[in-house]
């Protein structure tokens, strides 16, 4: 849109790369990666983004639970949305994308 400034953040992510020398069981890579995932999970939420546009970890909350989908044309009971991603944001002003939804 002309005349409007905005910022867009795509999700934050961590990439772990590991390697092994010849002759070592490649399954070791999998075990190392799982161990590193456990280490990183304990560090979450990260506090590495230094920007006024992104709240620090002590200002962010935590949401837990299950996302259930009810679609009577597919199934007569709730479907667990186990592969879904949920994005959360602070409430915006009237007409902002944070309040844009269809019910």
mmCIF file with all atom_site columns, C-alpha atoms in Angstrom:
data_model
loop_
_atom_site.group_PDB
_atom_site.id
_atom_site.type_symbol
_atom_site.label_atom_id
_atom_site.label_alt_id
_atom_site.label_comp_id
_atom_site.label_asym_id
_atom_site.label_entity_id
_atom_site.label_seq_id
_atom_site.pdbx_PDB_ins_code
_atom_site.Cartn_x
_atom_site.Cartn_y
_atom_site.Cartn_z
_atom_site.occupancy
_atom_site.B_iso_or_equiv
_atom_site.pdbx_formal_charge
_atom_site.auth_seq_id
_atom_site.auth_comp_id
_atom_site.auth_asym_id
_atom_site.auth_atom_id
_atom_site.pdbx_PDB_model_num
ATOM 1   C CA . UNK A 1 1   ? 0.000   0.000   0.000  1.00 0.00 ? 1   UNK A CA 1
ATOM 2   C CA . UNK A 1 2   ? 1.306   3.411   -0.876 1.00 0.00 ? 2   UNK A CA 1
ATOM 3   C CA . UNK A 1 3   ? 2.093   5.815   1.908  1.00 0.00 ? 3   UNK A CA 1
ATOM 4   C CA . UNK A 1 4   ? 1.987   3.159   4.627  1.00 0.00 ? 4   UNK A CA 1
ATOM 5   C CA . UNK A 1 5   ? 4.979   1.714   6.379  1.00 0.00 ? 5   UNK A CA 1
ATOM 6   C CA . UNK A 1 6   ? 4.866   -1.736  7.832  1.00 0.00 ? 6   UNK A CA 1
ATOM 7   C CA . UNK A 1 7   ? 7.007   -4.585  9.024  1.00 0.00 ? 7   UNK A CA 1
ATOM 8   C CA . UNK A 1 8   ? 6.500   -8.244  8.460  1.00 0.00 ? 8   UNK A CA 1
ATOM 9   C CA . UNK A 1 9   ? 8.081   -10.959 10.564 1.00 0.00 ? 9   UNK A CA 1
ATOM 10  C CA . UNK A 1 10  ? 8.223   -14.483 9.367  1.00 0.00 ? 10  UNK A CA 1
ATOM 11  C CA . UNK A 1 11  ? 8.489   -17.123 12.023 1.00 0.00 ? 11  UNK A CA 1
ATOM 12  C CA . UNK A 1 12  ? 11.702  -17.530 13.981 1.00 0.00 ? 12  UNK A CA 1
ATOM 13  C CA . UNK A 1 13  ? 13.453  -20.836 13.619 1.00 0.00 ? 13  UNK A CA 1
ATOM 14  C CA . UNK A 1 14  ? 16.582  -22.697 14.642 1.00 0.00 ? 14  UNK A CA 1
ATOM 15  C CA . UNK A 1 15  ? 18.590  -24.847 12.239 1.00 0.00 ? 15  UNK A CA 1
ATOM 16  C CA . UNK A 1 16  ? 20.907  -27.512 13.614 1.00 0.00 ? 16  UNK A CA 1
ATOM 17  C CA . UNK A 1 17  ? 23.535  -28.950 11.277 1.00 0.00 ? 17  UNK A CA 1
ATOM 18  C CA . UNK A 1 18  ? 25.808  -31.793 12.255 1.00 0.00 ? 18  UNK A CA 1
ATOM 19  C CA . UNK A 1 19  ? 28.187  -34.131 10.460 1.00 0.00 ? 19  UNK A CA 1
ATOM 20  C CA . UNK A 1 20  ? 30.119  -37.300 11.138 1.00 0.00 ? 20  UNK A CA 1
ATOM 21  C CA . UNK A 1 21  ? 33.437  -38.729 9.918  1.00 0.00 ? 21  UNK A CA 1
ATOM 22  C CA . UNK A 1 22  ? 33.584  -41.704 7.570  1.00 0.00 ? 22  UNK A CA 1
ATOM 23  C CA . UNK A 1 23  ? 33.116  -45.023 9.323  1.00 0.00 ? 23  UNK A CA 1
ATOM 24  C CA . UNK A 1 24  ? 30.815  -43.692 12.059 1.00 0.00 ? 24  UNK A CA 1
ATOM 25  C CA . UNK A 1 25  ? 27.220  -44.955 12.221 1.00 0.00 ? 25  UNK A CA 1
ATOM 26  C CA . UNK A 1 26  ? 25.034  -42.286 10.527 1.00 0.00 ? 26  UNK A CA 1
ATOM 27  C CA . UNK A 1 27  ? 22.300  -43.020 13.090 1.00 0.00 ? 27  UNK A CA 1
ATOM 28  C CA . UNK A 1 28  ? 24.518  -41.080 15.503 1.00 0.00 ? 28  UNK A CA 1
ATOM 29  C CA . UNK A 1 29  ? 23.456  -37.903 13.627 1.00 0.00 ? 29  UNK A CA 1
ATOM 30  C CA . UNK A 1 30  ? 19.836  -38.610 14.469 1.00 0.00 ? 30  UNK A CA 1
ATOM 31  C CA . UNK A 1 31  ? 20.598  -39.144 18.157 1.00 0.00 ? 31  UNK A CA 1
ATOM 32  C CA . UNK A 1 32  ? 22.695  -35.960 18.297 1.00 0.00 ? 32  UNK A CA 1
ATOM 33  C CA . UNK A 1 33  ? 19.914  -33.957 16.629 1.00 0.00 ? 33  UNK A CA 1
ATOM 34  C CA . UNK A 1 34  ? 17.293  -35.301 19.066 1.00 0.00 ? 34  UNK A CA 1
ATOM 35  C CA . UNK A 1 35  ? 19.561  -34.408 21.992 1.00 0.00 ? 35  UNK A CA 1
ATOM 36  C CA . UNK A 1 36  ? 20.075  -30.886 20.612 1.00 0.00 ? 36  UNK A CA 1
ATOM 37  C CA . UNK A 1 37  ? 16.303  -30.487 20.166 1.00 0.00 ? 37  UNK A CA 1
ATOM 38  C CA . UNK A 1 38  ? 15.840  -31.285 23.871 1.00 0.00 ? 38  UNK A CA 1
ATOM 39  C CA . UNK A 1 39  ? 18.488  -28.708 24.801 1.00 0.00 ? 39  UNK A CA 1
ATOM 40  C CA . UNK A 1 40  ? 16.868  -26.012 22.631 1.00 0.00 ? 40  UNK A CA 1
ATOM 41  C CA . UNK A 1 41  ? 13.391  -26.800 23.951 1.00 0.00 ? 41  UNK A CA 1
ATOM 42  C CA . UNK A 1 42  ? 14.601  -26.035 27.483 1.00 0.00 ? 42  UNK A CA 1
ATOM 43  C CA . UNK A 1 43  ? 15.952  -22.647 26.298 1.00 0.00 ? 43  UNK A CA 1
ATOM 44  C CA . UNK A 1 44  ? 12.613  -21.634 24.735 1.00 0.00 ? 44  UNK A CA 1
ATOM 45  C CA . UNK A 1 45  ? 11.379  -18.974 24.418 1.00 0.00 ? 45  UNK A CA 1
ATOM 46  C CA . UNK A 1 46  ? 14.507  -17.462 22.885 1.00 0.00 ? 46  UNK A CA 1
ATOM 47  C CA . UNK A 1 47  ? 15.309  -13.849 23.629 1.00 0.00 ? 47  UNK A CA 1
ATOM 48  C CA . UNK A 1 48  ? 17.570  -13.127 20.669 1.00 0.00 ? 48  UNK A CA 1
ATOM 49  C CA . UNK A 1 49  ? 15.618  -10.604 18.635 1.00 0.00 ? 49  UNK A CA 1
ATOM 50  C CA . UNK A 1 50  ? 16.707  -7.097  19.648 1.00 0.00 ? 50  UNK A CA 1
ATOM 51  C CA . UNK A 1 51  ? 13.918  -4.959  18.197 1.00 0.00 ? 51  UNK A CA 1
ATOM 52  C CA . UNK A 1 52  ? 11.201  -2.801  19.690 1.00 0.00 ? 52  UNK A CA 1
ATOM 53  C CA . UNK A 1 53  ? 8.843   -4.452  17.193 1.00 0.00 ? 53  UNK A CA 1
ATOM 54  C CA . UNK A 1 54  ? 9.315   -7.876  18.757 1.00 0.00 ? 54  UNK A CA 1
ATOM 55  C CA . UNK A 1 55  ? 8.541   -8.443  22.452 1.00 0.00 ? 55  UNK A CA 1
ATOM 56  C CA . UNK A 1 56  ? 11.250  -9.961  24.629 1.00 0.00 ? 56  UNK A CA 1
ATOM 57  C CA . UNK A 1 57  ? 10.696  -13.412 26.132 1.00 0.00 ? 57  UNK A CA 1
ATOM 58  C CA . UNK A 1 58  ? 9.508   -12.052 29.495 1.00 0.00 ? 58  UNK A CA 1
ATOM 59  C CA . UNK A 1 59  ? 6.777   -10.093 27.672 1.00 0.00 ? 59  UNK A CA 1
ATOM 60  C CA . UNK A 1 60  ? 5.554   -13.080 25.663 1.00 0.00 ? 60  UNK A CA 1
ATOM 61  C CA . UNK A 1 61  ? 3.066   -15.587 26.958 1.00 0.00 ? 61  UNK A CA 1
ATOM 62  C CA . UNK A 1 62  ? 2.526   -19.292 26.580 1.00 0.00 ? 62  UNK A CA 1
ATOM 63  C CA . UNK A 1 63  ? -0.479  -21.052 25.139 1.00 0.00 ? 63  UNK A CA 1
ATOM 64  C CA . UNK A 1 64  ? -1.145  -24.734 25.654 1.00 0.00 ? 64  UNK A CA 1
ATOM 65  C CA . UNK A 1 65  ? -3.960  -26.988 24.621 1.00 0.00 ? 65  UNK A CA 1
ATOM 66  C CA . UNK A 1 66  ? -5.350  -28.751 21.583 1.00 0.00 ? 66  UNK A CA 1
ATOM 67  C CA . UNK A 1 67  ? -6.784  -27.302 18.402 1.00 0.00 ? 67  UNK A CA 1
ATOM 68  C CA . UNK A 1 68  ? -9.892  -29.221 17.374 1.00 0.00 ? 68  UNK A CA 1
ATOM 69  C CA . UNK A 1 69  ? -11.632 -28.921 14.026 1.00 0.00 ? 69  UNK A CA 1
ATOM 70  C CA . UNK A 1 70  ? -15.312 -29.695 13.648 1.00 0.00 ? 70  UNK A CA 1
ATOM 71  C CA . UNK A 1 71  ? -16.368 -30.406 10.077 1.00 0.00 ? 71  UNK A CA 1
ATOM 72  C CA . UNK A 1 72  ? -19.603 -32.331 9.953  1.00 0.00 ? 72  UNK A CA 1
ATOM 73  C CA . UNK A 1 73  ? -19.088 -33.129 6.259  1.00 0.00 ? 73  UNK A CA 1
ATOM 74  C CA . UNK A 1 74  ? -15.915 -35.077 7.032  1.00 0.00 ? 74  UNK A CA 1
ATOM 75  C CA . UNK A 1 75  ? -16.560 -36.572 10.461 1.00 0.00 ? 75  UNK A CA 1
ATOM 76  C CA . UNK A 1 76  ? -19.208 -36.426 13.176 1.00 0.00 ? 76  UNK A CA 1
ATOM 77  C CA . UNK A 1 77  ? -16.641 -35.836 15.905 1.00 0.00 ? 77  UNK A CA 1
ATOM 78  C CA . UNK A 1 78  ? -13.850 -33.345 16.492 1.00 0.00 ? 78  UNK A CA 1
ATOM 79  C CA . UNK A 1 79  ? -10.644 -33.781 14.500 1.00 0.00 ? 79  UNK A CA 1
ATOM 80  C CA . UNK A 1 80  ? -7.329  -33.032 16.223 1.00 0.00 ? 80  UNK A CA 1
ATOM 81  C CA . UNK A 1 81  ? -5.404  -30.513 14.099 1.00 0.00 ? 81  UNK A CA 1
ATOM 82  C CA . UNK A 1 82  ? -2.044  -32.063 14.968 1.00 0.00 ? 82  UNK A CA 1
ATOM 83  C CA . UNK A 1 83  ? -0.131  -30.684 11.949 1.00 0.00 ? 83  UNK A CA 1
ATOM 84  C CA . UNK A 1 84  ? -1.424  -27.118 12.321 1.00 0.00 ? 84  UNK A CA 1
ATOM 85  C CA . UNK A 1 85  ? 0.553   -24.016 13.168 1.00 0.00 ? 85  UNK A CA 1
ATOM 86  C CA . UNK A 1 86  ? -0.976  -21.282 15.293 1.00 0.00 ? 86  UNK A CA 1
ATOM 87  C CA . UNK A 1 87  ? 0.353   -17.732 15.186 1.00 0.00 ? 87  UNK A CA 1
ATOM 88  C CA . UNK A 1 88  ? -0.290  -15.365 18.069 1.00 0.00 ? 88  UNK A CA 1
ATOM 89  C CA . UNK A 1 89  ? -0.012  -11.580 18.124 1.00 0.00 ? 89  UNK A CA 1
ATOM 90  C CA . UNK A 1 90  ? -0.833  -8.737  20.442 1.00 0.00 ? 90  UNK A CA 1
ATOM 91  C CA . UNK A 1 91  ? -4.264  -7.204  19.778 1.00 0.00 ? 91  UNK A CA 1
ATOM 92  C CA . UNK A 1 92  ? -4.205  -4.535  17.098 1.00 0.00 ? 92  UNK A CA 1
ATOM 93  C CA . UNK A 1 93  ? -6.467  -1.608  16.386 1.00 0.00 ? 93  UNK A CA 1
ATOM 94  C CA . UNK A 1 94  ? -9.844  -1.833  14.687 1.00 0.00 ? 94  UNK A CA 1
ATOM 95  C CA . UNK A 1 95  ? -9.380  -3.159  11.150 1.00 0.00 ? 95  UNK A CA 1
ATOM 96  C CA . UNK A 1 96  ? -5.911  -4.584  11.793 1.00 0.00 ? 96  UNK A CA 1
ATOM 97  C CA . UNK A 1 97  ? -5.065  -8.126  10.752 1.00 0.00 ? 97  UNK A CA 1
ATOM 98  C CA . UNK A 1 98  ? -4.998  -9.230  14.407 1.00 0.00 ? 98  UNK A CA 1
ATOM 99  C CA . UNK A 1 99  ? -8.756  -8.674  14.581 1.00 0.00 ? 99  UNK A CA 1
ATOM 100 C CA . UNK A 1 100 ? -9.584  -9.875  11.080 1.00 0.00 ? 100 UNK A CA 1
ATOM 101 C CA . UNK A 1 101 ? -11.486 -13.138 11.250 1.00 0.00 ? 101 UNK A CA 1
ATOM 102 C CA . UNK A 1 102 ? -14.494 -14.953 9.901  1.00 0.00 ? 102 UNK A CA 1
ATOM 103 C CA . UNK A 1 103 ? -16.893 -16.651 12.248 1.00 0.00 ? 103 UNK A CA 1
#
